[in-house]
PDB file of C-alpha atoms in Angstrom:
ATOM      1  CA  MET A   1      -7.598 -11.421  26.020  1.00 53.00           C
ATOM      2  CA  VAL A   2      -3.969 -12.456  25.520  1.00 61.00           C
ATOM      3  CA  GLU A   3      -2.387 -13.859  28.603  1.00 70.00           C
ATOM      4  CA  ALA A   4       1.271 -13.467  29.411  1.00 75.00           C
ATOM      5  CA  ILE A   5       3.420 -16.582  29.189  1.00 73.00           C
ATOM      6  CA  THR A   6       5.180 -17.375  32.437  1.00 80.00           C
ATOM      7  CA  GLU A   7       8.886 -18.022  32.698  1.00 78.00           C
ATOM      8  CA  GLY A   8       8.129 -21.627  33.622  1.00 77.00           C
ATOM      9  CA  GLU A   9       6.042 -22.107  30.505  1.00 76.00           C
ATOM     10  CA  LEU A  10       8.838 -20.676  28.399  1.00 72.00           C
ATOM     11  CA  LEU A  11      11.305 -23.152  29.955  1.00 77.00           C
ATOM     12  CA  VAL A  12       8.932 -26.053  29.226  1.00 76.00           C
ATOM     13  CA  MET A  13       8.389 -24.887  25.652  1.00 71.00           C
ATOM     14  CA  GLY A  14      12.129 -24.595  25.146  1.00 74.00           C
ATOM     15  CA  GLN A  15      12.725 -28.072  26.495  1.00 76.00           C
ATOM     16  CA  VAL A  16      10.005 -29.526  24.226  1.00 72.00           C
ATOM     17  CA  ARG A  17      11.537 -27.743  21.238  1.00 71.00           C
ATOM     18  CA  ARG A  18      15.017 -29.098  22.020  1.00 75.00           C
ATOM     19  CA  GLU A  19      13.664 -32.618  22.364  1.00 74.00           C
ATOM     20  CA  MET A  20      11.735 -32.538  19.087  1.00 71.00           C
ATOM     21  CA  VAL A  21      13.287 -34.883  16.632  1.00 75.00           C
ATOM     22  CA  VAL A  22      11.884 -33.140  13.529  1.00 76.00           C
ATOM     23  CA  SER A  23      11.816 -29.578  12.414  1.00 82.00           C
ATOM     24  CA  PHE A  24       8.674 -27.761  11.415  1.00 84.00           C
ATOM     25  CA  ARG A  25       9.727 -28.125   7.791  1.00 90.00           C
ATOM     26  CA  GLU A  26      10.126 -31.900   8.149  1.00 85.00           C
ATOM     27  CA  LEU A  27       6.764 -32.141   9.873  1.00 85.00           C
ATOM     28  CA  GLU A  28       5.150 -30.080   7.099  1.00 91.00           C
ATOM     29  CA  SER A  29       6.725 -32.263   4.373  1.00 91.00           C
ATOM     30  CA  PHE A  30       5.672 -35.454   6.127  1.00 89.00           C
ATOM     31  CA  LEU A  31       2.109 -34.272   6.549  1.00 90.00           C
ATOM     32  CA  PHE A  32       1.902 -33.024   2.969  1.00 93.00           C
ATOM     33  CA  GLY A  33       3.097 -36.460   1.731  1.00 93.00           C
ATOM     34  CA  LYS A  34       0.476 -38.233   3.801  1.00 93.00           C
ATOM     35  CA  LEU A  35      -2.265 -35.885   2.504  1.00 94.00           C
ATOM     36  CA  GLN A  36      -1.115 -36.566  -1.049  1.00 96.00           C
ATOM     37  CA  GLU A  37      -1.396 -40.327  -0.444  1.00 94.00           C
ATOM     38  CA  LEU A  38      -4.882 -39.867   1.044  1.00 95.00           C
ATOM     39  CA  PHE A  39      -5.994 -37.685  -1.913  1.00 96.00           C
ATOM     40  CA  ILE A  40      -4.746 -40.168  -4.485  1.00 97.00           C
ATOM     41  CA  GLN A  41      -6.363 -43.138  -2.722  1.00 97.00           C
ATOM     42  CA  THR A  42      -9.662 -41.259  -2.304  1.00 97.00           C
ATOM     43  CA  MET A  43      -9.662 -40.064  -5.907  1.00 97.00           C
ATOM     44  CA  GLN A  44      -8.934 -43.606  -7.143  1.00 98.00           C
ATOM     45  CA  GLU A  45     -11.867 -44.982  -5.052  1.00 98.00           C
ATOM     46  CA  ILE A  46     -14.272 -42.300  -6.259  1.00 98.00           C
ATOM     47  CA  LEU A  47     -13.342 -42.818  -9.939  1.00 98.00           C
ATOM     48  CA  GLU A  48     -13.801 -46.576  -9.608  1.00 98.00           C
ATOM     49  CA  GLN A  49     -17.159 -46.096  -7.867  1.00 98.00           C
ATOM     50  CA  LEU A  50     -18.289 -43.771 -10.669  1.00 98.00           C
ATOM     51  CA  ASP A  51     -17.296 -46.462 -13.151  1.00 98.00           C
ATOM     52  CA  ALA A  52     -19.330 -49.033 -11.220  1.00 98.00           C
ATOM     53  CA  MET A  53     -22.338 -46.651 -11.225  1.00 98.00           C
ATOM     54  CA  LEU A  54     -22.039 -46.317 -14.970  1.00 97.00           C
ATOM     55  CA  LEU A  55     -22.074 -50.083 -15.315  1.00 97.00           C
ATOM     56  CA  VAL A  56     -25.373 -50.495 -13.478  1.00 97.00           C
ATOM     57  CA  THR A  57     -27.098 -47.430 -14.961  1.00 97.00           C
ATOM     58  CA  ARG A  58     -26.120 -47.940 -18.619  1.00 96.00           C
ATOM     59  CA  ASP A  59     -28.484 -49.365 -21.237  1.00 96.00           C
ATOM     60  CA  PRO A  60     -27.120 -52.933 -21.507  1.00 95.00           C
ATOM     61  CA  ALA A  61     -28.995 -53.474 -24.771  1.00 96.00           C
ATOM     62  CA  ARG A  62     -26.991 -50.628 -26.325  1.00 97.00           C
ATOM     63  CA  TYR A  63     -23.649 -50.592 -24.461  1.00 97.00           C
ATOM     64  CA  GLU A  64     -21.641 -53.716 -23.864  1.00 97.00           C
ATOM     65  CA  VAL A  65     -18.475 -53.870 -21.830  1.00 97.00           C
ATOM     66  CA  LYS A  66     -15.624 -54.247 -24.201  1.00 97.00           C
ATOM     67  CA  ASP A  67     -12.652 -54.171 -21.850  1.00 97.00           C
ATOM     68  CA  THR A  68     -11.406 -53.123 -18.440  1.00 98.00           C
ATOM     69  CA  ARG A  69      -8.116 -51.287 -18.334  1.00 98.00           C
ATOM     70  CA  GLU A  70      -5.931 -49.343 -16.016  1.00 98.00           C
ATOM     71  CA  ARG A  71      -5.934 -45.587 -16.601  1.00 98.00           C
ATOM     72  CA  THR A  72      -3.507 -43.028 -15.196  1.00 98.00           C
ATOM     73  CA  VAL A  73      -4.203 -39.311 -14.852  1.00 97.00           C
ATOM     74  CA  ASP A  74      -2.009 -36.513 -13.552  1.00 97.00           C
ATOM     75  CA  THR A  75      -3.768 -34.314 -11.007  1.00 96.00           C
ATOM     76  CA  LEU A  76      -2.621 -31.207  -9.144  1.00 95.00           C
ATOM     77  CA  VAL A  77      -1.670 -33.372  -6.179  1.00 93.00           C
ATOM     78  CA  GLY A  78      -0.135 -36.361  -7.943  1.00 95.00           C
ATOM     79  CA  THR A  79      -0.659 -39.265 -10.331  1.00 97.00           C
ATOM     80  CA  VAL A  80      -3.841 -41.335  -9.861  1.00 98.00           C
ATOM     81  CA  THR A  81      -4.125 -44.789 -11.367  1.00 98.00           C
ATOM     82  CA  TYR A  82      -7.478 -46.577 -11.437  1.00 98.00           C
ATOM     83  CA  ARG A  83      -9.344 -49.287 -13.341  1.00 98.00           C
ATOM     84  CA  ARG A  84     -12.216 -48.445 -15.657  1.00 98.00           C
ATOM     85  CA  ARG A  85     -14.455 -50.141 -18.182  1.00 98.00           C
ATOM     86  CA  TYR A  86     -14.555 -49.353 -21.897  1.00 97.00           C
ATOM     87  CA  TYR A  87     -17.831 -49.880 -23.774  1.00 97.00           C
ATOM     88  CA  ARG A  88     -18.878 -50.703 -27.272  1.00 97.00           C
ATOM     89  CA  ASP A  89     -21.925 -48.846 -28.633  1.00 97.00           C
ATOM     90  CA  ARG A  90     -24.019 -51.413 -30.520  1.00 95.00           C
ATOM     91  CA  GLU A  91     -25.791 -48.674 -32.473  1.00 92.00           C
TER      92      GLU A  91
END
């Protein structure tokens, strides 16, 4: 059931709104930026962990690590840069 808002509550809400230093739009933009940073950091960590898993599960007799380089990919949320290994196939 929806309860009626009292006049006192409206006054408090109005006071809070006047004292807010940021608008809803600014809050939304700030939060979106922080979520982008979190996504990029998480994606970087996952890609580097996958690369580490490949290193330990590969056939070392066949695949040797040739090089480790930085790779950059564009995602829907932003640009992700991570380090990955490149392999040489001995066969």
